[in-house]
Short mmCIF file of N, CA, C and O in Angstrom, two decimals:
data_model
loop_
_atom_site.label_atom_id
_atom_site.label_comp_id
_atom_site.label_asym_id
_atom_site.label_seq_id
_atom_site.Cartn_x
_atom_site.Cartn_y
_atom_site.Cartn_z
N UNK T 1 -3.55 149.71 83.17
CA UNK T 1 -3.48 148.31 83.58
C UNK T 1 -2.63 147.54 82.59
O UNK T 1 -2.84 147.65 81.40
N UNK T 2 -1.70 146.78 83.09
CA UNK T 2 -0.81 146.01 82.22
C UNK T 2 -1.37 144.60 82.04
O UNK T 2 -1.93 144.02 82.97
N UNK T 3 -1.26 144.08 80.84
CA UNK T 3 -1.66 142.72 80.54
C UNK T 3 -0.41 141.90 80.23
O UNK T 3 0.50 142.39 79.53
N UNK T 4 -0.38 140.67 80.73
CA UNK T 4 0.81 139.84 80.65
C UNK T 4 0.48 138.50 79.98
O UNK T 4 -0.54 137.88 80.31
N UNK T 5 1.35 138.07 79.09
CA UNK T 5 1.17 136.79 78.41
C UNK T 5 2.49 136.03 78.47
O UNK T 5 3.51 136.49 77.93
N UNK T 6 2.45 134.85 79.10
CA UNK T 6 3.63 134.01 79.21
C UNK T 6 3.70 133.02 78.05
O UNK T 6 2.68 132.64 77.48
N UNK T 7 4.92 132.60 77.76
CA UNK T 7 5.14 131.55 76.76
C UNK T 7 6.45 130.85 77.09
O UNK T 7 7.26 131.35 77.88
N UNK T 8 6.63 129.68 76.47
CA UNK T 8 7.91 128.98 76.60
C UNK T 8 7.89 127.76 77.50
O UNK T 8 8.91 127.07 77.62
N UNK T 9 6.76 127.48 78.13
CA UNK T 9 6.70 126.30 78.97
C UNK T 9 6.69 125.03 78.14
O UNK T 9 6.61 125.06 76.91
N UNK T 10 6.76 123.89 78.84
CA UNK T 10 6.72 122.62 78.13
C UNK T 10 7.25 121.49 78.98
O UNK T 10 7.43 121.63 80.19
N UNK T 11 7.50 120.38 78.30
CA UNK T 11 8.04 119.18 78.96
C UNK T 11 9.52 119.08 78.67
O UNK T 11 9.95 119.19 77.51
N UNK T 12 10.31 118.86 79.72
CA UNK T 12 11.75 118.76 79.56
C UNK T 12 12.28 117.69 80.51
O UNK T 12 11.70 117.46 81.58
N UNK T 13 13.35 117.06 80.12
CA UNK T 13 13.96 116.04 80.98
C UNK T 13 14.78 116.70 82.08
O UNK T 13 15.27 117.83 81.92
N UNK T 14 14.97 115.99 83.18
CA UNK T 14 15.85 116.52 84.24
C UNK T 14 17.22 116.87 83.68
O UNK T 14 17.78 116.13 82.87
N UNK T 15 17.73 118.02 84.13
CA UNK T 15 18.99 118.52 83.62
C UNK T 15 18.87 119.40 82.40
O UNK T 15 19.84 120.03 81.97
N UNK T 16 17.68 119.46 81.83
CA UNK T 16 17.45 120.26 80.64
C UNK T 16 17.20 121.72 80.96
O UNK T 16 17.25 122.16 82.11
N UNK T 17 16.89 122.47 79.90
CA UNK T 17 16.69 123.92 80.01
C UNK T 17 15.41 124.35 79.31
O UNK T 17 14.98 123.72 78.34
N UNK T 18 14.85 125.43 79.81
CA UNK T 18 13.74 126.11 79.16
C UNK T 18 13.90 127.61 79.37
O UNK T 18 14.50 128.03 80.37
N UNK T 19 13.35 128.37 78.46
CA UNK T 19 13.35 129.82 78.60
C UNK T 19 11.92 130.32 78.52
O UNK T 19 11.26 130.16 77.48
N UNK T 20 11.45 130.90 79.60
CA UNK T 20 10.12 131.49 79.63
C UNK T 20 10.20 132.96 79.24
O UNK T 20 11.17 133.65 79.57
N UNK T 21 9.17 133.40 78.55
CA UNK T 21 9.05 134.81 78.17
C UNK T 21 7.71 135.35 78.67
O UNK T 21 6.72 134.60 78.74
N UNK T 22 7.68 136.62 78.97
CA UNK T 22 6.45 137.28 79.39
C UNK T 22 6.38 138.62 78.67
O UNK T 22 7.23 139.49 78.90
N UNK T 23 5.39 138.74 77.81
CA UNK T 23 5.20 139.97 77.04
C UNK T 23 4.11 140.80 77.67
O UNK T 23 2.99 140.30 77.91
N UNK T 24 4.42 142.05 77.95
CA UNK T 24 3.44 142.96 78.55
C UNK T 24 2.85 143.88 77.48
O UNK T 24 3.53 144.30 76.55
N UNK T 25 1.59 144.19 77.66
CA UNK T 25 0.94 145.12 76.73
C UNK T 25 0.11 146.13 77.52
O UNK T 25 -0.12 145.97 78.72
N UNK T 26 -0.31 147.14 76.86
CA UNK T 26 -1.12 148.24 77.40
C UNK T 26 -0.30 149.26 78.19
O UNK T 26 -0.63 150.43 78.20
N UNK T 27 0.71 148.82 78.90
CA UNK T 27 1.55 149.75 79.66
C UNK T 27 3.01 149.33 79.56
O UNK T 27 3.30 148.13 79.48
N UNK T 28 3.91 150.28 79.59
CA UNK T 28 5.33 149.95 79.66
C UNK T 28 5.68 149.38 81.02
O UNK T 28 5.08 149.75 82.03
N UNK T 29 6.65 148.47 81.05
CA UNK T 29 6.95 147.77 82.29
C UNK T 29 8.06 148.43 83.11
O UNK T 29 8.35 147.97 84.21
N UNK T 30 8.66 149.48 82.60
CA UNK T 30 9.84 150.05 83.25
C UNK T 30 9.58 150.43 84.71
O UNK T 30 10.47 150.34 85.55
N UNK T 31 8.36 150.86 85.02
CA UNK T 31 8.06 151.32 86.38
C UNK T 31 7.63 150.20 87.30
O UNK T 31 7.44 150.39 88.50
N UNK T 32 7.45 148.99 86.75
CA UNK T 32 6.96 147.87 87.53
C UNK T 32 8.10 147.01 88.06
O UNK T 32 9.13 146.83 87.40
N UNK T 33 7.88 146.45 89.25
CA UNK T 33 8.68 145.32 89.67
C UNK T 33 8.11 144.10 88.96
O UNK T 33 6.92 143.80 89.09
N UNK T 34 8.94 143.43 88.21
CA UNK T 34 8.50 142.26 87.46
C UNK T 34 9.02 141.01 88.13
O UNK T 34 10.12 140.98 88.69
N UNK T 35 8.21 139.97 88.06
CA UNK T 35 8.62 138.75 88.73
C UNK T 35 8.04 137.51 88.10
O UNK T 35 7.09 137.58 87.29
N UNK T 36 8.63 136.39 88.44
CA UNK T 36 8.12 135.08 88.08
C UNK T 36 7.77 134.33 89.35
O UNK T 36 8.57 134.29 90.30
N UNK T 37 6.59 133.74 89.37
CA UNK T 37 6.12 132.92 90.47
C UNK T 37 5.78 131.55 89.91
O UNK T 37 5.60 131.39 88.70
N UNK T 38 5.66 130.58 90.80
CA UNK T 38 5.21 129.26 90.37
C UNK T 38 4.28 128.67 91.42
O UNK T 38 4.33 129.03 92.60
N UNK T 39 3.45 127.76 90.94
CA UNK T 39 2.46 127.14 91.83
C UNK T 39 2.22 125.70 91.45
O UNK T 39 2.04 125.38 90.27
N UNK T 40 2.24 124.86 92.46
CA UNK T 40 1.89 123.45 92.33
C UNK T 40 0.51 123.27 92.95
O UNK T 40 0.22 123.89 93.98
N UNK T 41 -0.36 122.46 92.35
CA UNK T 41 -1.70 122.26 92.92
C UNK T 41 -1.63 121.90 94.40
O UNK T 41 -0.86 121.03 94.81
N UNK T 42 -2.44 122.61 95.20
CA UNK T 42 -2.48 122.36 96.63
C UNK T 42 -1.50 123.19 97.43
O UNK T 42 -1.55 123.20 98.66
N UNK T 43 -0.61 123.89 96.72
CA UNK T 43 0.40 124.73 97.39
C UNK T 43 0.16 126.20 97.07
O UNK T 43 -0.51 126.54 96.09
N UNK T 44 0.75 127.05 97.92
CA UNK T 44 0.67 128.48 97.65
C UNK T 44 1.60 128.85 96.50
O UNK T 44 2.61 128.19 96.25
N UNK T 45 1.25 129.93 95.83
CA UNK T 45 2.12 130.45 94.79
C UNK T 45 3.38 131.01 95.45
O UNK T 45 3.31 131.72 96.45
N UNK T 46 4.54 130.67 94.88
CA UNK T 46 5.79 131.11 95.48
C UNK T 46 6.62 131.93 94.50
O UNK T 46 6.60 131.68 93.29
N UNK T 47 7.35 132.88 95.06
CA UNK T 47 8.21 133.72 94.23
C UNK T 47 9.43 132.93 93.78
O UNK T 47 10.10 132.28 94.58
N UNK T 48 9.73 133.02 92.49
CA UNK T 48 10.91 132.37 91.93
C UNK T 48 12.03 133.39 91.73
O UNK T 48 13.17 133.17 92.15
N UNK T 49 11.69 134.50 91.09
CA UNK T 49 12.69 135.54 90.82
C UNK T 49 11.97 136.84 90.52
O UNK T 49 10.85 136.83 90.01
N UNK T 50 12.64 137.95 90.83
CA UNK T 50 12.03 139.24 90.53
C UNK T 50 13.12 140.28 90.38
O UNK T 50 14.26 140.08 90.83
N UNK T 51 12.75 141.40 89.75
CA UNK T 51 13.72 142.47 89.59
C UNK T 51 13.08 143.77 89.16
O UNK T 51 12.04 143.77 88.49
N UNK T 52 13.71 144.86 89.56
CA UNK T 52 13.28 146.18 89.11
C UNK T 52 14.18 146.61 87.96
O UNK T 52 15.25 146.03 87.74
N UNK T 53 13.73 147.60 87.23
CA UNK T 53 14.51 148.09 86.11
C UNK T 53 15.86 148.61 86.57
O UNK T 53 15.93 149.46 87.47
N UNK T 54 16.93 148.07 86.00
CA UNK T 54 18.28 148.50 86.35
C UNK T 54 18.82 147.93 87.63
O UNK T 54 19.94 148.26 88.03
N UNK T 55 18.04 147.07 88.29
CA UNK T 55 18.47 146.50 89.57
C UNK T 55 18.96 145.07 89.44
O UNK T 55 18.88 144.46 88.38
N UNK T 56 19.45 144.55 90.56
CA UNK T 56 19.93 143.18 90.59
C UNK T 56 18.76 142.26 90.92
O UNK T 56 18.06 142.49 91.91
N UNK T 57 18.55 141.22 90.15
CA UNK T 57 17.44 140.32 90.43
C UNK T 57 17.61 139.60 91.75
O UNK T 57 18.73 139.40 92.23
N UNK T 58 16.50 139.18 92.31
CA UNK T 58 16.50 138.36 93.51
C UNK T 58 15.90 137.00 93.16
O UNK T 58 15.00 136.92 92.32
N UNK T 59 16.40 135.97 93.84
CA UNK T 59 15.99 134.61 93.53
C UNK T 59 15.61 133.84 94.79
O UNK T 59 16.16 134.07 95.87
N UNK T 60 14.69 132.92 94.61
CA UNK T 60 14.43 131.95 95.67
C UNK T 60 15.67 131.08 95.83
O UNK T 60 16.37 130.79 94.86
N UNK T 61 15.93 130.65 97.06
CA UNK T 61 17.11 129.84 97.32
C UNK T 61 17.12 128.57 96.47
O UNK T 61 18.17 128.10 96.04
N UNK T 62 15.95 128.03 96.21
CA UNK T 62 15.85 126.76 95.49
C UNK T 62 16.28 126.85 94.03
O UNK T 62 16.53 125.83 93.39
N UNK T 63 16.35 128.07 93.48
CA UNK T 63 16.70 128.22 92.06
C UNK T 63 18.00 128.98 91.85
O UNK T 63 18.45 129.11 90.70
N UNK T 64 18.62 129.47 92.91
CA UNK T 64 19.86 130.24 92.76
C UNK T 64 20.92 129.40 92.07
O UNK T 64 21.12 128.24 92.39
N UNK T 65 21.59 130.01 91.10
CA UNK T 65 22.63 129.31 90.35
C UNK T 65 22.11 128.50 89.18
O UNK T 65 22.89 128.01 88.36
N UNK T 66 20.79 128.35 89.07
CA UNK T 66 20.20 127.57 87.97
C UNK T 66 19.31 128.42 87.08
O UNK T 66 19.23 128.19 85.88
N UNK T 67 18.61 129.38 87.67
CA UNK T 67 17.68 130.24 86.93
C UNK T 67 18.27 131.64 86.80
O UNK T 67 18.95 132.13 87.70
N UNK T 68 17.95 132.28 85.67
CA UNK T 68 18.40 133.65 85.44
C UNK T 68 17.22 134.51 85.00
O UNK T 68 16.58 134.20 83.98
N UNK T 69 16.96 135.55 85.77
CA UNK T 69 15.91 136.51 85.45
C UNK T 69 16.51 137.65 84.64
O UNK T 69 17.60 138.14 84.96
N UNK T 70 15.79 138.09 83.62
CA UNK T 70 16.22 139.27 82.89
C UNK T 70 15.00 140.01 82.37
O UNK T 70 13.91 139.43 82.28
N UNK T 71 15.21 141.27 82.05
CA UNK T 71 14.12 142.07 81.52
C UNK T 71 14.63 143.00 80.43
O UNK T 71 15.75 143.50 80.52
N UNK T 72 13.81 143.19 79.42
CA UNK T 72 14.11 144.11 78.34
C UNK T 72 12.96 145.10 78.30
O UNK T 72 11.92 144.84 77.68
N UNK T 73 13.15 146.23 78.97
CA UNK T 73 12.05 147.19 79.09
C UNK T 73 11.66 147.77 77.73
O UNK T 73 10.49 148.11 77.51
N UNK T 74 12.62 147.88 76.84
CA UNK T 74 12.31 148.42 75.51
C UNK T 74 11.37 147.50 74.74
O UNK T 74 10.58 147.95 73.90
N UNK T 75 11.47 146.20 75.03
CA UNK T 75 10.60 145.23 74.36
C UNK T 75 9.41 144.83 75.23
O UNK T 75 8.63 143.95 74.85
N UNK T 76 9.30 145.46 76.41
CA UNK T 76 8.20 145.12 77.33
C UNK T 76 8.15 143.63 77.64
O UNK T 76 7.07 143.03 77.72
N UNK T 77 9.32 143.03 77.80
CA UNK T 77 9.40 141.59 77.97
C UNK T 77 10.34 141.23 79.12
O UNK T 77 11.38 141.89 79.29
N UNK T 78 9.94 140.23 79.88
CA UNK T 78 10.82 139.66 80.88
C UNK T 78 11.02 138.18 80.57
O UNK T 78 10.18 137.56 79.93
N UNK T 79 12.14 137.67 81.02
CA UNK T 79 12.52 136.30 80.70
C UNK T 79 12.91 135.56 81.98
O UNK T 79 13.33 136.16 82.97
N UNK T 80 12.80 134.25 81.90
CA UNK T 80 13.34 133.40 82.95
C UNK T 80 14.05 132.24 82.26
O UNK T 80 13.40 131.36 81.69
N UNK T 81 15.38 132.28 82.28
CA UNK T 81 16.17 131.19 81.75
C UNK T 81 16.33 130.15 82.85
O UNK T 81 16.84 130.47 83.92
N UNK T 82 15.88 128.94 82.58
CA UNK T 82 15.91 127.88 83.58
C UNK T 82 16.83 126.77 83.10
O UNK T 82 16.55 126.13 82.07
N UNK T 83 17.91 126.56 83.79
CA UNK T 83 18.89 125.52 83.46
C UNK T 83 18.95 124.47 84.56
O UNK T 83 18.54 124.72 85.69
N UNK T 84 19.49 123.32 84.20
CA UNK T 84 19.62 122.22 85.15
C UNK T 84 18.30 121.98 85.89
O UNK T 84 18.26 121.89 87.13
N UNK T 85 17.25 121.86 85.13
CA UNK T 85 15.92 121.70 85.71
C UNK T 85 15.79 120.39 86.46
O UNK T 85 16.37 119.37 86.06
N UNK T 86 15.01 120.44 87.53
CA UNK T 86 14.78 119.29 88.38
C UNK T 86 13.29 118.97 88.42
O UNK T 86 12.46 119.86 88.18
N UNK T 87 12.93 117.73 88.73
CA UNK T 87 11.50 117.39 88.80
C UNK T 87 10.74 118.30 89.75
O UNK T 87 9.56 118.61 89.49
N UNK T 88 11.37 118.76 90.80
CA UNK T 88 10.68 119.63 91.76
C UNK T 88 10.44 121.04 91.21
O UNK T 88 9.77 121.85 91.88
N UNK T 89 10.95 121.34 90.04
CA UNK T 89 10.64 122.61 89.39
C UNK T 89 9.32 122.55 88.63
O UNK T 89 8.85 123.57 88.12
N UNK T 90 8.73 121.37 88.55
CA UNK T 90 7.46 121.22 87.85
C UNK T 90 6.39 122.07 88.54
O UNK T 90 6.17 121.96 89.74
N UNK T 91 5.74 122.93 87.75
CA UNK T 91 4.73 123.84 88.28
C UNK T 91 4.15 124.65 87.13
O UNK T 91 4.66 124.60 86.00
N UNK T 92 3.11 125.40 87.45
CA UNK T 92 2.66 126.44 86.54
C UNK T 92 3.41 127.72 86.92
O UNK T 92 3.43 128.11 88.08
N UNK T 93 4.02 128.33 85.93
CA UNK T 93 4.82 129.53 86.15
C UNK T 93 4.02 130.76 85.69
O UNK T 93 3.48 130.78 84.58
N UNK T 94 3.97 131.76 86.57
CA UNK T 94 3.20 132.96 86.33
C UNK T 94 4.11 134.19 86.28
O UNK T 94 5.00 134.34 87.12
N UNK T 95 3.82 135.06 85.36
CA UNK T 95 4.48 136.36 85.30
C UNK T 95 3.68 137.35 86.13
O UNK T 95 2.44 137.31 86.15
N UNK T 96 4.39 138.23 86.83
CA UNK T 96 3.75 139.20 87.71
C UNK T 96 4.34 140.58 87.49
O UNK T 96 5.55 140.73 87.29
N UNK T 97 3.46 141.58 87.51
CA UNK T 97 3.89 142.98 87.50
C UNK T 97 3.30 143.65 88.72
O UNK T 97 2.09 143.54 88.98
N UNK T 98 4.14 144.30 89.50
CA UNK T 98 3.69 144.90 90.76
C UNK T 98 4.05 146.37 90.81
O UNK T 98 5.16 146.77 90.44
N UNK T 99 3.10 147.17 91.31
CA UNK T 99 3.34 148.60 91.44
C UNK T 99 2.39 149.17 92.48
O UNK T 99 1.17 148.99 92.35
N UNK T 100 2.93 149.80 93.49
CA UNK T 100 2.14 150.51 94.51
C UNK T 100 1.04 149.63 95.09
O UNK T 100 -0.11 150.05 95.24
N UNK T 101 1.39 148.40 95.39
CA UNK T 101 0.44 147.51 96.03
C UNK T 101 -0.52 146.79 95.11
O UNK T 101 -1.35 146.00 95.57
N UNK T 102 -0.43 147.06 93.84
CA UNK T 102 -1.30 146.37 92.87
C UNK T 102 -0.48 145.31 92.14
O UNK T 102 0.68 145.54 91.79
N UNK T 103 -1.13 144.17 91.94
CA UNK T 103 -0.49 143.06 91.24
C UNK T 103 -1.28 142.70 90.00
O UNK T 103 -2.51 142.66 90.02
N UNK T 104 -0.54 142.41 88.94
CA UNK T 104 -1.13 141.95 87.69
C UNK T 104 -0.47 140.62 87.34
O UNK T 104 0.73 140.44 87.52
N UNK T 105 -1.29 139.70 86.81
CA UNK T 105 -0.82 138.34 86.57
C UNK T 105 -1.12 137.91 85.14
O UNK T 105 -2.15 138.28 84.57
N UNK T 106 -0.23 137.07 84.62
CA UNK T 106 -0.51 136.39 83.38
C UNK T 106 -1.33 135.14 83.65
O UNK T 106 -1.69 134.83 84.79
N UNK T 107 -1.63 134.41 82.58
CA UNK T 107 -2.47 133.22 82.71
C UNK T 107 -1.69 131.99 83.14
O UNK T 107 -2.28 130.98 83.52
N UNK T 108 -0.37 132.06 83.08
CA UNK T 108 0.48 130.95 83.50
C UNK T 108 0.88 130.05 82.35
O UNK T 108 0.18 129.94 81.34
N UNK T 109 2.03 129.41 82.52
CA UNK T 109 2.51 128.44 81.54
C UNK T 109 3.07 127.23 82.30
O UNK T 109 3.78 127.38 83.29
N UNK T 110 2.69 126.04 81.83
CA UNK T 110 3.06 124.81 82.53
C UNK T 110 4.50 124.42 82.19
O UNK T 110 4.88 124.37 81.02
N UNK T 111 5.25 124.10 83.23
CA UNK T 111 6.59 123.53 83.08
C UNK T 111 6.59 122.17 83.76
O UNK T 111 6.25 122.06 84.94
N UNK T 112 6.92 121.15 83.00
CA UNK T 112 6.97 119.79 83.54
C UNK T 112 8.36 119.22 83.31
O UNK T 112 8.84 119.19 82.18
N UNK T 113 8.99 118.80 84.40
CA UNK T 113 10.34 118.22 84.33
C UNK T 113 10.21 116.74 84.68
O UNK T 113 9.93 116.38 85.83
N UNK T 114 10.39 115.90 83.70
CA UNK T 114 10.19 114.47 83.90
C UNK T 114 10.96 113.69 82.86
O UNK T 114 11.11 114.13 81.71
N UNK T 115 11.41 112.51 83.25
CA UNK T 115 12.08 111.63 82.31
C UNK T 115 11.08 110.64 81.72
O UNK T 115 11.45 109.81 80.88
#
């Protein structure tokens, strides 16, 4: 079972940037599809970006061209570089590891975009 811990959230002004990190422990992440999701209270959790080891990341249409997903399997870490942030990006961001129908989640990190 993999354990995930996110970091890097915070308060940023519109147009600003943040970089989220997700450190995995207990298991190597190379075999997992890793992803970032976000959730606003009252809404369903939505996929932001995801990728397999050595593959091309996929992005939600709302973040294409602004967010960059990356993973460093040697460091058991995935990242989400978020640029040109907008108020509608405000949410709790969760790291996810998926394998054979099983999902593992981090505790989430709050991202608030406000002036």
